[in-house]
PDB file of C-alpha atoms in Angstrom:
ATOM      1  CA  MET A   1      13.001 -14.372  15.859  1.00  0.00           C
ATOM      2  CA  THR A   2      14.385 -10.800  16.503  1.00  0.00           C
ATOM      3  CA  SER A   3      12.474  -7.769  17.353  1.00  0.00           C
ATOM      4  CA  MET A   4      12.118  -4.433  15.625  1.00  0.00           C
ATOM      5  CA  VAL A   5      13.606  -1.171  16.159  1.00  0.00           C
ATOM      6  CA  TRP A   6      10.437   0.205  15.088  1.00  0.00           C
ATOM      7  CA  GLY A   7       7.081  -0.570  16.880  1.00  0.00           C
ATOM      8  CA  TRP A   8       4.604  -2.776  15.044  1.00  0.00           C
ATOM      9  CA  GLN A   9       2.551   0.250  14.308  1.00  0.00           C
ATOM     10  CA  ILE A  10       5.235   1.335  11.664  1.00  0.00           C
ATOM     11  CA  ALA A  11       4.748  -1.932   9.751  1.00  0.00           C
ATOM     12  CA  TRP A  12       0.950  -1.350   9.676  1.00  0.00           C
ATOM     13  CA  TYR A  13       1.458   2.409   8.649  1.00  0.00           C
ATOM     14  CA  LEU A  14       3.748   1.101   5.727  1.00  0.00           C
ATOM     15  CA  PHE A  15       1.297  -1.299   4.658  1.00  0.00           C
ATOM     16  CA  LEU A  16      -1.948   0.935   5.004  1.00  0.00           C
ATOM     17  CA  GLY A  17      -0.314   3.834   3.585  1.00  0.00           C
ATOM     18  CA  GLY A  18       0.868   2.018   0.465  1.00  0.00           C
ATOM     19  CA  LEU A  19      -2.590   0.163   0.030  1.00  0.00           C
ATOM     20  CA  GLY A  20      -4.517   3.579   0.381  1.00  0.00           C
ATOM     21  CA  ALA A  21      -2.189   5.159  -2.243  1.00  0.00           C
ATOM     22  CA  GLY A  22      -2.522   2.108  -4.574  1.00  0.00           C
ATOM     23  CA  ALA A  23      -6.404   1.958  -4.082  1.00  0.00           C
ATOM     24  CA  THR A  24      -6.559   5.717  -5.168  1.00  0.00           C
ATOM     25  CA  LEU A  25      -4.596   4.943  -8.353  1.00  0.00           C
ATOM     26  CA  THR A  26      -6.720   1.748  -8.964  1.00  0.00           C
ATOM     27  CA  SER A  27      -9.844   3.832  -8.706  1.00  0.00           C
ATOM     28  CA  LEU A  28      -8.510   6.368 -11.144  1.00  0.00           C
ATOM     29  CA  VAL A  29      -7.612   3.648 -13.678  1.00  0.00           C
ATOM     30  CA  ALA A  30     -11.171   2.112 -13.234  1.00  0.00           C
ATOM     31  CA  SER A  31     -12.776   5.494 -13.871  1.00  0.00           C
ATOM     32  CA  ARG A  32     -11.126   5.442 -17.267  1.00  0.00           C
ATOM     33  CA  SER A  33     -12.492   2.045 -18.094  1.00  0.00           C
ATOM     34  CA  GLY A  34     -16.165   2.865 -18.332  1.00  0.00           C
ATOM     35  CA  SER A  35     -19.182   2.084 -16.170  1.00  0.00           C
ATOM     36  CA  ARG A  36     -18.405  -1.748 -15.993  1.00  0.00           C
ATOM     37  CA  PHE A  37     -15.848  -1.008 -13.305  1.00  0.00           C
ATOM     38  CA  THR A  38     -17.892   1.525 -11.329  1.00  0.00           C
ATOM     39  CA  THR A  39     -17.871  -0.651  -8.270  1.00  0.00           C
ATOM     40  CA  ILE A  40     -14.076  -0.936  -8.212  1.00  0.00           C
ATOM     41  CA  GLU A  41     -13.797   2.835  -8.905  1.00  0.00           C
ATOM     42  CA  ARG A  42     -15.793   3.414  -5.819  1.00  0.00           C
ATOM     43  CA  ALA A  43     -14.191   0.847  -3.770  1.00  0.00           C
ATOM     44  CA  GLY A  44     -10.724   2.036  -4.158  1.00  0.00           C
ATOM     45  CA  ALA A  45     -11.791   5.776  -3.653  1.00  0.00           C
ATOM     46  CA  THR A  46     -13.577   4.697  -0.558  1.00  0.00           C
ATOM     47  CA  LEU A  47     -10.781   2.658   1.026  1.00  0.00           C
ATOM     48  CA  ALA A  48      -7.993   5.253   0.328  1.00  0.00           C
ATOM     49  CA  GLY A  49      -8.639   7.970   2.749  1.00  0.00           C
ATOM     50  CA  PRO A  50      -9.554   5.900   5.818  1.00  0.00           C
ATOM     51  CA  ALA A  51      -6.612   3.442   5.100  1.00  0.00           C
ATOM     52  CA  VAL A  52      -4.141   6.100   5.121  1.00  0.00           C
ATOM     53  CA  ALA A  53      -5.679   8.052   7.877  1.00  0.00           C
ATOM     54  CA  PHE A  54      -5.717   4.948  10.253  1.00  0.00           C
ATOM     55  CA  GLY A  55      -2.083   4.303   9.244  1.00  0.00           C
ATOM     56  CA  THR A  56      -1.148   7.853   9.964  1.00  0.00           C
ATOM     57  CA  ALA A  57      -2.570   7.640  13.372  1.00  0.00           C
ATOM     58  CA  LEU A  58      -0.434   4.561  13.999  1.00  0.00           C
ATOM     59  CA  LEU A  59       2.550   6.357  13.086  1.00  0.00           C
ATOM     60  CA  VAL A  60       1.752   9.476  15.261  1.00  0.00           C
ATOM     61  CA  PHE A  61       1.115   7.056  18.135  1.00  0.00           C
ATOM     62  CA  ASP A  62       4.394   5.517  17.497  1.00  0.00           C
ATOM     63  CA  LEU A  63       6.342   8.758  17.534  1.00  0.00           C
ATOM     64  CA  GLY A  64       5.528   8.973  21.346  1.00  0.00           C
ATOM     65  CA  MET A  65       5.335  12.696  21.391  1.00  0.00           C
ATOM     66  CA  GLY A  66       1.965  12.297  19.650  1.00  0.00           C
ATOM     67  CA  ARG A  67       0.775  10.631  22.771  1.00  0.00           C
ATOM     68  CA  ARG A  68       2.510  12.583  25.380  1.00  0.00           C
ATOM     69  CA  GLU A  69       3.054  16.062  23.778  1.00  0.00           C
ATOM     70  CA  PRO A  70       0.845  16.237  20.675  1.00  0.00           C
ATOM     71  CA  TRP A  71       1.308  19.973  20.113  1.00  0.00           C
ATOM     72  CA  ARG A  72       4.865  19.232  19.186  1.00  0.00           C
ATOM     73  CA  LEU A  73       3.704  17.704  16.019  1.00  0.00           C
ATOM     74  CA  VAL A  74       3.424  20.988  14.570  1.00  0.00           C
ATOM     75  CA  TYR A  75       7.174  21.145  14.326  1.00  0.00           C
ATOM     76  CA  LEU A  76       7.221  18.215  11.740  1.00  0.00           C
ATOM     77  CA  TYR A  77       5.744  20.728   9.077  1.00  0.00           C
ATOM     78  CA  PHE A  78       8.691  23.106   9.051  1.00  0.00           C
ATOM     79  CA  ASN A  79      11.982  21.173   8.918  1.00  0.00           C
ATOM     80  CA  TRP A  80      12.284  21.183   5.362  1.00  0.00           C
ATOM     81  CA  GLN A  81      15.491  19.228   5.262  1.00  0.00           C
ATOM     82  CA  SER A  82      13.734  16.198   7.004  1.00  0.00           C
ATOM     83  CA  PRO A  83      11.965  13.657   4.808  1.00  0.00           C
ATOM     84  CA  MET A  84       9.596  13.499   7.908  1.00  0.00           C
ATOM     85  CA  THR A  85       8.424  17.027   7.062  1.00  0.00           C
ATOM     86  CA  TRP A  86       7.984  16.038   3.296  1.00  0.00           C
ATOM     87  CA  GLY A  87       5.742  13.107   4.360  1.00  0.00           C
ATOM     88  CA  THR A  88       3.765  15.132   6.914  1.00  0.00           C
ATOM     89  CA  TRP A  89       2.790  17.408   4.153  1.00  0.00           C
ATOM     90  CA  ILE A  90       2.096  14.645   1.722  1.00  0.00           C
ATOM     91  CA  LEU A  91      -0.112  12.691   4.209  1.00  0.00           C
ATOM     92  CA  THR A  92      -1.785  16.129   5.428  1.00  0.00           C
ATOM     93  CA  LEU A  93      -2.852  16.828   1.980  1.00  0.00           C
ATOM     94  CA  PHE A  94      -3.581  13.382   0.712  1.00  0.00           C
ATOM     95  CA  ILE A  95      -6.109  12.418   3.450  1.00  0.00           C
ATOM     96  CA  PRO A  96      -8.776  15.196   2.805  1.00  0.00           C
ATOM     97  CA  ILE A  97      -8.214  15.092  -1.015  1.00  0.00           C
ATOM     98  CA  ALA A  98      -8.936  11.228  -0.861  1.00  0.00           C
ATOM     99  CA  LEU A  99     -11.968  11.801   1.062  1.00  0.00           C
ATOM    100  CA  LEU A 100     -13.182  14.530  -1.194  1.00  0.00           C
ATOM    101  CA  HIS A 101     -12.465  12.468  -4.187  1.00  0.00           C
ATOM    102  CA  ALA A 102     -14.548   9.630  -2.592  1.00  0.00           C
ATOM    103  CA  LEU A 103     -17.358  12.003  -2.068  1.00  0.00           C
ATOM    104  CA  ALA A 104     -17.193  12.910  -5.901  1.00  0.00           C
ATOM    105  CA  VAL A 105     -17.446   9.448  -7.103  1.00  0.00           C
ATOM    106  CA  THR A 106     -19.537   7.423  -4.699  1.00  0.00           C
ATOM    107  CA  GLY A 107     -23.327   7.242  -4.378  1.00  0.00           C
ATOM    108  CA  SER A 108     -25.446   8.752  -1.865  1.00  0.00           C
ATOM    109  CA  LEU A 109     -25.478   7.656   1.684  1.00  0.00           C
ATOM    110  CA  ALA A 110     -28.381   6.821   3.979  1.00  0.00           C
ATOM    111  CA  PRO A 111     -30.712   9.911   4.033  1.00  0.00           C
ATOM    112  CA  ARG A 112     -29.908  11.018   7.448  1.00  0.00           C
ATOM    113  CA  TRP A 113     -26.345  11.392   6.556  1.00  0.00           C
ATOM    114  CA  GLU A 114     -26.606  12.440   3.108  1.00  0.00           C
ATOM    115  CA  ARG A 115     -28.192  15.799   4.028  1.00  0.00           C
ATOM    116  CA  PHE A 116     -24.945  16.852   5.852  1.00  0.00           C
ATOM    117  CA  VAL A 117     -22.602  15.936   2.981  1.00  0.00           C
ATOM    118  CA  ALA A 118     -24.909  16.764  -0.117  1.00  0.00           C
ATOM    119  CA  PRO A 119     -23.507  20.299  -0.376  1.00  0.00           C
ATOM    120  CA  VAL A 120     -19.949  19.327  -0.242  1.00  0.00           C
ATOM    121  CA  ARG A 121     -20.667  16.416  -2.519  1.00  0.00           C
ATOM    122  CA  ARG A 122     -22.109  18.675  -5.149  1.00  0.00           C
ATOM    123  CA  VAL A 123     -18.908  20.827  -5.127  1.00  0.00           C
ATOM    124  CA  CYS A 124     -16.762  17.847  -5.267  1.00  0.00           C
ATOM    125  CA  VAL A 125     -18.585  16.619  -8.250  1.00  0.00           C
ATOM    126  CA  ARG A 126     -17.923  19.864 -10.037  1.00  0.00           C
ATOM    127  CA  ALA A 127     -14.280  19.757  -9.200  1.00  0.00           C
ATOM    128  CA  GLN A 128     -14.001  16.007  -9.922  1.00  0.00           C
ATOM    129  CA  ILE A 129     -11.235  16.406 -12.605  1.00  0.00           C
ATOM    130  CA  ALA A 130      -9.152  18.546 -10.315  1.00  0.00           C
ATOM    131  CA  LEU A 131      -9.709  16.049  -7.291  1.00  0.00           C
ATOM    132  CA  LYS A 132      -8.612  13.181  -9.496  1.00  0.00           C
ATOM    133  CA  VAL A 133      -5.414  14.764 -10.632  1.00  0.00           C
ATOM    134  CA  ALA A 134      -4.465  15.877  -7.108  1.00  0.00           C
ATOM    135  CA  ALA A 135      -5.478  12.481  -5.700  1.00  0.00           C
ATOM    136  CA  GLY A 136      -3.168  10.742  -8.255  1.00  0.00           C
ATOM    137  CA  VAL A 137      -0.109  12.977  -7.699  1.00  0.00           C
ATOM    138  CA  LEU A 138      -0.407  12.685  -3.926  1.00  0.00           C
ATOM    139  CA  ALA A 139      -0.982   8.805  -3.977  1.00  0.00           C
ATOM    140  CA  LEU A 140       2.138   8.448  -5.977  1.00  0.00           C
ATOM    141  CA  ALA A 141       4.008  10.682  -3.576  1.00  0.00           C
ATOM    142  CA  ALA A 142       2.582   8.805  -0.507  1.00  0.00           C
ATOM    143  CA  ALA A 143       3.523   5.364  -1.965  1.00  0.00           C
ATOM    144  CA  ILE A 144       7.075   6.448  -2.819  1.00  0.00           C
ATOM    145  CA  TYR A 145       7.357   8.024   0.624  1.00  0.00           C
ATOM    146  CA  THR A 146       6.654   5.009   2.588  1.00  0.00           C
ATOM    147  CA  GLY A 147      10.046   3.607   1.158  1.00  0.00           C
ATOM    148  CA  VAL A 148      11.918   6.922   1.377  1.00  0.00           C
ATOM    149  CA  LEU A 149      11.119   7.267   5.161  1.00  0.00           C
ATOM    150  CA  LEU A 150      13.145   4.050   5.805  1.00  0.00           C
ATOM    151  CA  SER A 151      15.827   4.503   3.356  1.00  0.00           C
ATOM    152  CA  VAL A 152      17.200   7.750   4.951  1.00  0.00           C
ATOM    153  CA  PRO A 153      18.875   6.228   7.792  1.00  0.00           C
ATOM    154  CA  PRO A 154      22.600   5.324   6.619  1.00  0.00           C
ATOM    155  CA  SER A 155      22.876   2.782   9.629  1.00  0.00           C
ATOM    156  CA  PHE A 156      20.862   0.347   7.844  1.00  0.00           C
ATOM    157  CA  PRO A 157      22.482  -0.577   4.484  1.00  0.00           C
ATOM    158  CA  LEU A 158      19.652  -2.894   3.624  1.00  0.00           C
ATOM    159  CA  LEU A 159      17.224  -0.109   3.877  1.00  0.00           C
ATOM    160  CA  SER A 160      19.368   2.813   2.336  1.00  0.00           C
ATOM    161  CA  SER A 161      19.135   1.201  -1.180  1.00  0.00           C
ATOM    162  CA  TRP A 162      17.292   3.430  -3.713  1.00  0.00           C
ATOM    163  CA  LEU A 163      15.526   0.304  -4.754  1.00  0.00           C
ATOM    164  CA  LEU A 164      13.594   0.164  -1.438  1.00  0.00           C
ATOM    165  CA  PRO A 165      11.083   3.215  -2.510  1.00  0.00           C
ATOM    166  CA  VAL A 166      10.759   1.402  -5.975  1.00  0.00           C
ATOM    167  CA  LEU A 167       9.860  -1.935  -4.154  1.00  0.00           C
ATOM    168  CA  PHE A 168       7.350  -0.071  -1.909  1.00  0.00           C
ATOM    169  CA  LEU A 169       5.672   1.709  -4.834  1.00  0.00           C
ATOM    170  CA  VAL A 170       5.157  -1.410  -6.808  1.00  0.00           C
ATOM    171  CA  SER A 171       3.834  -3.284  -3.826  1.00  0.00           C
ATOM    172  CA  ALA A 172       1.610  -0.363  -3.060  1.00  0.00           C
ATOM    173  CA  LEU A 173       0.045  -0.478  -6.401  1.00  0.00           C
ATOM    174  CA  SER A 174      -0.497  -4.228  -6.063  1.00  0.00           C
ATOM    175  CA  THR A 175      -2.001  -4.091  -2.635  1.00  0.00           C
ATOM    176  CA  GLY A 176      -3.978  -1.213  -3.387  1.00  0.00           C
ATOM    177  CA  LEU A 177      -5.348  -2.973  -6.562  1.00  0.00           C
ATOM    178  CA  SER A 178      -6.084  -6.119  -4.559  1.00  0.00           C
ATOM    179  CA  ALA A 179      -8.005  -4.399  -1.773  1.00  0.00           C
ATOM    180  CA  ALA A 180     -10.065  -2.418  -4.386  1.00  0.00           C
ATOM    181  CA  VAL A 181     -10.847  -5.643  -6.482  1.00  0.00           C
ATOM    182  CA  VAL A 182     -11.924  -7.549  -3.322  1.00  0.00           C
ATOM    183  CA  VAL A 183     -14.170  -4.849  -1.999  1.00  0.00           C
ATOM    184  CA  GLY A 184     -15.474  -3.941  -5.404  1.00  0.00           C
ATOM    185  CA  TYR A 185     -16.403  -7.548  -6.162  1.00  0.00           C
ATOM    186  CA  ILE A 186     -18.193  -7.916  -2.783  1.00  0.00           C
ATOM    187  CA  LYS A 187     -20.247  -4.812  -3.423  1.00  0.00           C
ATOM    188  CA  ALA A 188     -21.001  -6.036  -7.125  1.00  0.00           C
ATOM    189  CA  ARG A 189     -22.347  -9.349  -5.621  1.00  0.00           C
ATOM    190  CA  ARG A 190     -24.548  -7.568  -3.143  1.00  0.00           C
ATOM    191  CA  GLN A 191     -25.862  -5.349  -5.871  1.00  0.00           C
ATOM    192  CA  ARG A 192     -26.254  -8.423  -8.415  1.00  0.00           C
ATOM    193  CA  ILE A 193     -23.935  -6.872 -10.711  1.00  0.00           C
ATOM    194  CA  GLU A 194     -21.783  -9.020 -13.009  1.00  0.00           C
ATOM    195  CA  LEU A 195     -18.117  -7.966 -12.512  1.00  0.00           C
ATOM    196  CA  ASP A 196     -15.356  -9.159 -14.832  1.00  0.00           C
ATOM    197  CA  LEU A 197     -12.198  -9.516 -13.115  1.00  0.00           C
ATOM    198  CA  HIS A 198     -10.152 -10.791 -16.119  1.00  0.00           C
ATOM    199  CA  PRO A 199      -8.579  -7.476 -17.070  1.00  0.00           C
ATOM    200  CA  TRP A 200      -7.455  -6.824 -13.495  1.00  0.00           C
ATOM    201  CA  SER A 201      -5.804 -10.154 -13.345  1.00  0.00           C
ATOM    202  CA  ARG A 202      -3.950  -9.349 -16.416  1.00  0.00           C
ATOM    203  CA  ILE A 203      -2.641  -6.169 -14.869  1.00  0.00           C
ATOM    204  CA  HIS A 204      -1.894  -7.772 -11.563  1.00  0.00           C
ATOM    205  CA  ILE A 205       0.271 -10.457 -13.332  1.00  0.00           C
ATOM    206  CA  GLY A 206       2.632  -7.783 -14.602  1.00  0.00           C
ATOM    207  CA  LEU A 207       2.709  -5.917 -11.224  1.00  0.00           C
ATOM    208  CA  VAL A 208       3.520  -9.048  -9.289  1.00  0.00           C
ATOM    209  CA  VAL A 209       6.290 -10.006 -11.845  1.00  0.00           C
ATOM    210  CA  VAL A 210       7.807  -6.533 -11.529  1.00  0.00           C
ATOM    211  CA  GLU A 211       7.573  -6.702  -7.741  1.00  0.00           C
ATOM    212  CA  LEU A 212       9.487  -9.970  -7.756  1.00  0.00           C
ATOM    213  CA  GLY A 213      11.999  -8.671  -9.983  1.00  0.00           C
ATOM    214  CA  VAL A 214      12.476  -5.571  -7.962  1.00  0.00           C
ATOM    215  CA  LEU A 215      12.775  -7.702  -4.667  1.00  0.00           C
ATOM    216  CA  LEU A 216      15.508  -9.914  -6.093  1.00  0.00           C
ATOM    217  CA  ALA A 217      17.421  -6.880  -7.317  1.00  0.00           C
ATOM    218  CA  TRP A 218      16.923  -5.131  -3.770  1.00  0.00           C
ATOM    219  CA  LEU A 219      18.373  -8.212  -2.026  1.00  0.00           C
ATOM    220  CA  ALA A 220      21.300  -8.384  -4.506  1.00  0.00           C
ATOM    221  CA  VAL A 221      22.212  -4.806  -3.975  1.00  0.00           C
ATOM    222  CA  GLY A 222      21.736  -5.103  -0.136  1.00  0.00           C
ATOM    223  CA  SER A 223      23.996  -8.117   0.193  1.00  0.00           C
ATOM    224  CA  ALA A 224      27.039  -6.069  -1.369  1.00  0.00           C
ATOM    225  CA  SER A 225      28.017  -4.832   2.094  1.00  0.00           C
ATOM    226  CA  PRO A 226      28.811  -6.956   5.024  1.00  0.00           C
ATOM    227  CA  ALA A 227      25.987  -5.529   7.239  1.00  0.00           C
ATOM    228  CA  GLY A 228      23.667  -5.764   4.485  1.00  0.00           C
ATOM    229  CA  SER A 229      24.646  -9.320   3.565  1.00  0.00           C
ATOM    230  CA  THR A 230      23.785 -10.342   7.283  1.00  0.00           C
ATOM    231  CA  SER A 231      20.286  -8.877   6.787  1.00  0.00           C
ATOM    232  CA  VAL A 232      19.648 -10.736   3.436  1.00  0.00           C
ATOM    233  CA  GLN A 233      21.008 -14.009   5.052  1.00  0.00           C
ATOM    234  CA  MET A 234      18.716 -13.604   7.924  1.00  0.00           C
ATOM    235  CA  LEU A 235      15.806 -13.345   5.245  1.00  0.00           C
ATOM    236  CA  VAL A 236      16.578 -16.142   3.003  1.00  0.00           C
ATOM    237  CA  SER A 237      18.194 -18.644   5.217  1.00  0.00           C
ATOM    238  CA  GLY A 238      17.935 -17.435   8.881  1.00  0.00           C
ATOM    239  CA  SER A 239      15.102 -16.865  11.413  1.00  0.00           C
ATOM    240  CA  LEU A 240      12.917 -14.909   9.092  1.00  0.00           C
ATOM    241  CA  ALA A 241      13.273 -17.393   6.154  1.00  0.00           C
ATOM    242  CA  PRO A 242      10.062 -19.303   6.786  1.00  0.00           C
ATOM    243  CA  VAL A 243       7.979 -15.990   6.666  1.00  0.00           C
ATOM    244  CA  PHE A 244       9.878 -14.867   3.811  1.00  0.00           C
ATOM    245  CA  TRP A 245       9.607 -17.890   1.592  1.00  0.00           C
ATOM    246  CA  VAL A 246       6.216 -19.195   2.647  1.00  0.00           C
ATOM    247  CA  VAL A 247       4.166 -15.935   3.208  1.00  0.00           C
ATOM    248  CA  LEU A 248       6.004 -13.311   0.906  1.00  0.00           C
ATOM    249  CA  VAL A 249       7.391 -15.335  -2.001  1.00  0.00           C
ATOM    250  CA  MET A 250       4.994 -18.270  -2.172  1.00  0.00           C
ATOM    251  CA  ALA A 251       1.598 -16.997  -0.801  1.00  0.00           C
ATOM    252  CA  GLY A 252       2.333 -13.292  -1.776  1.00  0.00           C
ATOM    253  CA  LEU A 253       3.986 -13.483  -5.177  1.00  0.00           C
ATOM    254  CA  VAL A 254       4.225 -16.897  -6.879  1.00  0.00           C
ATOM    255  CA  GLY A 255       0.903 -18.178  -5.690  1.00  0.00           C
ATOM    256  CA  PRO A 256      -1.092 -15.098  -6.884  1.00  0.00           C
ATOM    257  CA  VAL A 257       0.783 -15.048 -10.216  1.00  0.00           C
ATOM    258  CA  LEU A 258      -0.326 -18.585 -10.817  1.00  0.00           C
ATOM    259  CA  ALA A 259      -3.862 -17.761  -9.681  1.00  0.00           C
ATOM    260  CA  PHE A 260      -3.960 -14.781 -11.986  1.00  0.00           C
ATOM    261  CA  VAL A 261      -2.588 -16.826 -15.035  1.00  0.00           C
ATOM    262  CA  VAL A 262      -5.238 -19.589 -14.573  1.00  0.00           C
ATOM    263  CA  GLU A 263      -8.002 -17.009 -14.094  1.00  0.00           C
ATOM    264  CA  THR A 264      -6.877 -15.069 -17.217  1.00  0.00           C
ATOM    265  CA  ALA A 265      -6.667 -18.211 -19.180  1.00  0.00           C
ATOM    266  CA  LYS A 266     -10.251 -19.125 -18.174  1.00  0.00           C
ATOM    267  CA  ARG A 267     -11.366 -15.595 -19.368  1.00  0.00           C
ATOM    268  CA  GLY A 268     -12.584 -14.453 -16.015  1.00  0.00           C
ATOM    269  CA  GLN A 269     -14.669 -17.659 -15.342  1.00  0.00           C
ATOM    270  CA  SER A 270     -12.834 -18.280 -12.146  1.00  0.00           C
ATOM    271  CA  PRO A 271     -13.348 -15.274  -9.873  1.00  0.00           C
ATOM    272  CA  ARG A 272     -12.610 -17.095  -6.550  1.00  0.00           C
ATOM    273  CA  LEU A 273      -9.287 -18.190  -7.740  1.00  0.00           C
ATOM    274  CA  ALA A 274      -8.721 -14.456  -8.794  1.00  0.00           C
ATOM    275  CA  LEU A 275      -9.932 -13.427  -5.253  1.00  0.00           C
ATOM    276  CA  ALA A 276      -7.655 -16.065  -3.613  1.00  0.00           C
ATOM    277  CA  GLY A 277      -4.758 -14.445  -5.479  1.00  0.00           C
ATOM    278  CA  GLU A 278      -5.775 -10.896  -4.295  1.00  0.00           C
ATOM    279  CA  ALA A 279      -5.782 -12.269  -0.623  1.00  0.00           C
ATOM    280  CA  GLY A 280      -2.314 -13.612  -1.084  1.00  0.00           C
ATOM    281  CA  VAL A 281      -1.068 -10.310  -2.350  1.00  0.00           C
ATOM    282  CA  LEU A 282      -2.454  -8.471   0.693  1.00  0.00           C
ATOM    283  CA  ALA A 283      -0.792 -10.948   3.066  1.00  0.00           C
ATOM    284  CA  GLY A 284       2.507 -10.828   1.258  1.00  0.00           C
ATOM    285  CA  GLY A 285       2.328  -6.927   1.326  1.00  0.00           C
ATOM    286  CA  LEU A 286       2.077  -6.889   4.959  1.00  0.00           C
ATOM    287  CA  ALA A 287       4.709  -9.514   5.439  1.00  0.00           C
ATOM    288  CA  LEU A 288       7.067  -7.614   3.202  1.00  0.00           C
ATOM    289  CA  ARG A 289       6.869  -4.503   5.535  1.00  0.00           C
ATOM    290  CA  TYR A 290       7.252  -6.512   8.542  1.00  0.00           C
ATOM    291  CA  LEU A 291      10.392  -8.452   7.065  1.00  0.00           C
ATOM    292  CA  VAL A 292      12.054  -5.130   5.930  1.00  0.00           C
ATOM    293  CA  LEU A 293      11.938  -3.720   9.482  1.00  0.00           C
ATOM    294  CA  LEU A 294      12.969  -6.958  11.060  1.00  0.00           C
ATOM    295  CA  ALA A 295      15.895  -7.701   8.705  1.00  0.00           C
ATOM    296  CA  ALA A 296      17.297  -4.214   9.488  1.00  0.00           C
ATOM    297  CA  VAL A 297      17.770  -4.916  13.195  1.00  0.00           C
ATOM    298  CA  PRO A 298      21.007  -7.146  12.996  1.00  0.00           C
ATOM    299  CA  VAL A 299      22.910  -4.181  11.471  1.00  0.00           C
ATOM    300  CA  LEU A 300      22.938  -2.381  14.854  1.00  0.00           C
ATOM    301  CA  ILE A 301      22.405  -5.118  17.455  1.00  0.00           C
ATOM    302  CA  GLY A 302      23.714  -8.308  15.833  1.00  0.00           C
ATOM    303  CA  PRO A 303      22.249 -11.153  14.087  1.00  0.00           C
ATOM    304  CA  ALA A 304      19.864 -13.710  15.493  1.00  0.00           C
ATOM    305  CA  LEU A 305      20.218 -16.509  13.172  1.00  0.00           C
TER     306      LEU A 305
END
């Protein structure tokens, strides 16, 4: 097994950033579906801000200067030709907007905490439509940016494909949906609320099928160059193949599709099967980020097959 040029923090940032963005979009979809999906709406909104904030903290930690000279981070805001600047502004705006959106749609906290946030919550509720629009736009930007960030360096042919941001966008939608559904279902059970997962399983079938198609297209395009072909070979038949086929393809894509198809056929009567599919999607989403980073390494330092 080879090692990453980037630190492990980057893989987790890519995963949490996409998950948070996808959770926001799931929350917005749930809000349009009526009160029967309130728990999923609230779960998605609650997860988004903290997930992206924690992922961003890992990104800053990996930059090095975030630990040694944190004041230099201000320069990231003013180099407009750099994708890092675009991402810095997206994340800086998304995190507070996501937290305010969560305040607007979630219920009251414990009394000793609610008294501190109640005035802000009232403002957020009045500005709820504007917050939802802003959160949706920024969530899309954040999900796409996680792929753009890696596709900029020309030294890595597998990463420089325009399909990588598309792949990360679809994966972000899928992992965010999974996280919101799992947390929403747990909350619903605690509140003794009946939550129908059938509609979400149907949506997820489409998302996972699209993700699988984009993944195959990305690998095909990446293998067109000699360096990219080395990376693709490493994924499908080299040292990364076990993780690629078992965790990403089988547990993260094929398995969840089968689980969602069966759950849909049973009209929502197998929630545990649906939840198993959601767990597989989350595992596959994290594996995808690690594999993308690991497979890019041989372009510079040679294959480890």
